[in-house]
Amino acid sequence: MAALAWLLIPLVAAVAAGLWGSWANRTRRTRSDGPELDGYARFREAMEKQSSGAPGA
């Protein structure tokens, strides 16, 4: 019986890890890369405007 208890410990830990992982990942599906990529897109647009508006380009 003691061996069964020792085998249940990793099983319970694996189930707990799976539940925690699904809980921790619950908001990642709904949110995009968000502000990081938005800021990068604005930076690229500004660089394109600057290079196309420069004389002699």
PDB file of C-alpha atoms in Angstrom:
ATOM      1  CA  MET A   1       0.000   0.000   0.000  1.00  0.00           C
ATOM      2  CA  ALA A   2       2.885   2.356   0.710  1.00  0.00           C
ATOM      3  CA  ALA A   3       4.244   1.735  -2.802  1.00  0.00           C
ATOM      4  CA  LEU A   4       0.888   2.743  -4.260  1.00  0.00           C
ATOM      5  CA  ALA A   5       0.986   5.980  -2.296  1.00  0.00           C
ATOM      6  CA  TRP A   6       4.472   6.729  -3.664  1.00  0.00           C
ATOM      7  CA  LEU A   7       3.223   6.095  -7.199  1.00  0.00           C
ATOM      8  CA  LEU A   8       0.268   8.431  -6.699  1.00  0.00           C
ATOM      9  CA  ILE A   9       2.488  11.376  -5.750  1.00  0.00           C
ATOM     10  CA  PRO A  10       3.924  11.864  -9.287  1.00  0.00           C
ATOM     11  CA  LEU A  11       0.483  11.246 -10.788  1.00  0.00           C
ATOM     12  CA  VAL A  12      -1.101  13.941  -8.629  1.00  0.00           C
ATOM     13  CA  ALA A  13       1.810  16.276  -9.385  1.00  0.00           C
ATOM     14  CA  ALA A  14       1.389  15.719 -13.139  1.00  0.00           C
ATOM     15  CA  VAL A  15      -2.345  16.404 -12.958  1.00  0.00           C
ATOM     16  CA  ALA A  16      -1.716  19.532 -10.875  1.00  0.00           C
ATOM     17  CA  ALA A  17       0.930  20.723 -13.356  1.00  0.00           C
ATOM     18  CA  GLY A  18      -1.468  20.196 -16.257  1.00  0.00           C
ATOM     19  CA  LEU A  19      -4.220  22.128 -14.522  1.00  0.00           C
ATOM     20  CA  TRP A  20      -1.872  24.955 -13.608  1.00  0.00           C
ATOM     21  CA  GLY A  21      -0.507  25.080 -17.161  1.00  0.00           C
ATOM     22  CA  SER A  22      -3.969  25.342 -18.668  1.00  0.00           C
ATOM     23  CA  TRP A  23      -4.938  28.003 -16.121  1.00  0.00           C
ATOM     24  CA  ALA A  24      -1.767  30.013 -16.738  1.00  0.00           C
ATOM     25  CA  ASN A  25      -2.291  29.861 -20.505  1.00  0.00           C
ATOM     26  CA  ARG A  26      -5.967  30.820 -20.431  1.00  0.00           C
ATOM     27  CA  THR A  27      -5.471  34.453 -21.481  1.00  0.00           C
ATOM     28  CA  ARG A  28      -2.804  33.897 -24.111  1.00  0.00           C
ATOM     29  CA  ARG A  29      -5.320  32.647 -26.647  1.00  0.00           C
ATOM     30  CA  THR A  30      -7.372  35.830 -26.537  1.00  0.00           C
ATOM     31  CA  ARG A  31      -4.572  38.359 -26.563  1.00  0.00           C
ATOM     32  CA  SER A  32      -2.296  38.958 -29.506  1.00  0.00           C
ATOM     33  CA  ASP A  33       1.295  40.073 -29.405  1.00  0.00           C
ATOM     34  CA  GLY A  34      -0.185  43.424 -28.605  1.00  0.00           C
ATOM     35  CA  PRO A  35       1.758  46.544 -27.828  1.00  0.00           C
ATOM     36  CA  GLU A  36       5.149  45.127 -28.768  1.00  0.00           C
ATOM     37  CA  LEU A  37       4.207  44.572 -32.398  1.00  0.00           C
ATOM     38  CA  ASP A  38       2.045  47.690 -32.534  1.00  0.00           C
ATOM     39  CA  GLY A  39       5.033  49.785 -31.501  1.00  0.00           C
ATOM     40  CA  TYR A  40       7.235  48.025 -34.036  1.00  0.00           C
ATOM     41  CA  ALA A  41       4.686  48.675 -36.793  1.00  0.00           C
ATOM     42  CA  ARG A  42       4.593  52.380 -35.909  1.00  0.00           C
ATOM     43  CA  PHE A  43       8.396  52.467 -35.933  1.00  0.00           C
ATOM     44  CA  ARG A  44       8.543  50.866 -39.389  1.00  0.00           C
ATOM     45  CA  GLU A  45       5.936  53.267 -40.759  1.00  0.00           C
ATOM     46  CA  ALA A  46       7.896  56.228 -39.406  1.00  0.00           C
ATOM     47  CA  MET A  47      11.119  54.922 -40.948  1.00  0.00           C
ATOM     48  CA  GLU A  48       9.408  54.391 -44.308  1.00  0.00           C
ATOM     49  CA  LYS A  49       7.957  57.901 -44.250  1.00  0.00           C
ATOM     50  CA  GLN A  50      11.327  59.354 -43.348  1.00  0.00           C
ATOM     51  CA  SER A  51      13.197  57.480 -46.076  1.00  0.00           C
ATOM     52  CA  SER A  52      10.597  58.168 -48.792  1.00  0.00           C
ATOM     53  CA  GLY A  53      10.344  61.856 -47.895  1.00  0.00           C
ATOM     54  CA  ALA A  54      14.078  62.494 -47.857  1.00  0.00           C
ATOM     55  CA  PRO A  55      15.492  64.494 -50.798  1.00  0.00           C
ATOM     56  CA  GLY A  56      17.625  62.490 -53.165  1.00  0.00           C
ATOM     57  CA  ALA A  57      16.183  59.177 -52.084  1.00  0.00           C
TER      58      ALA A  57
END
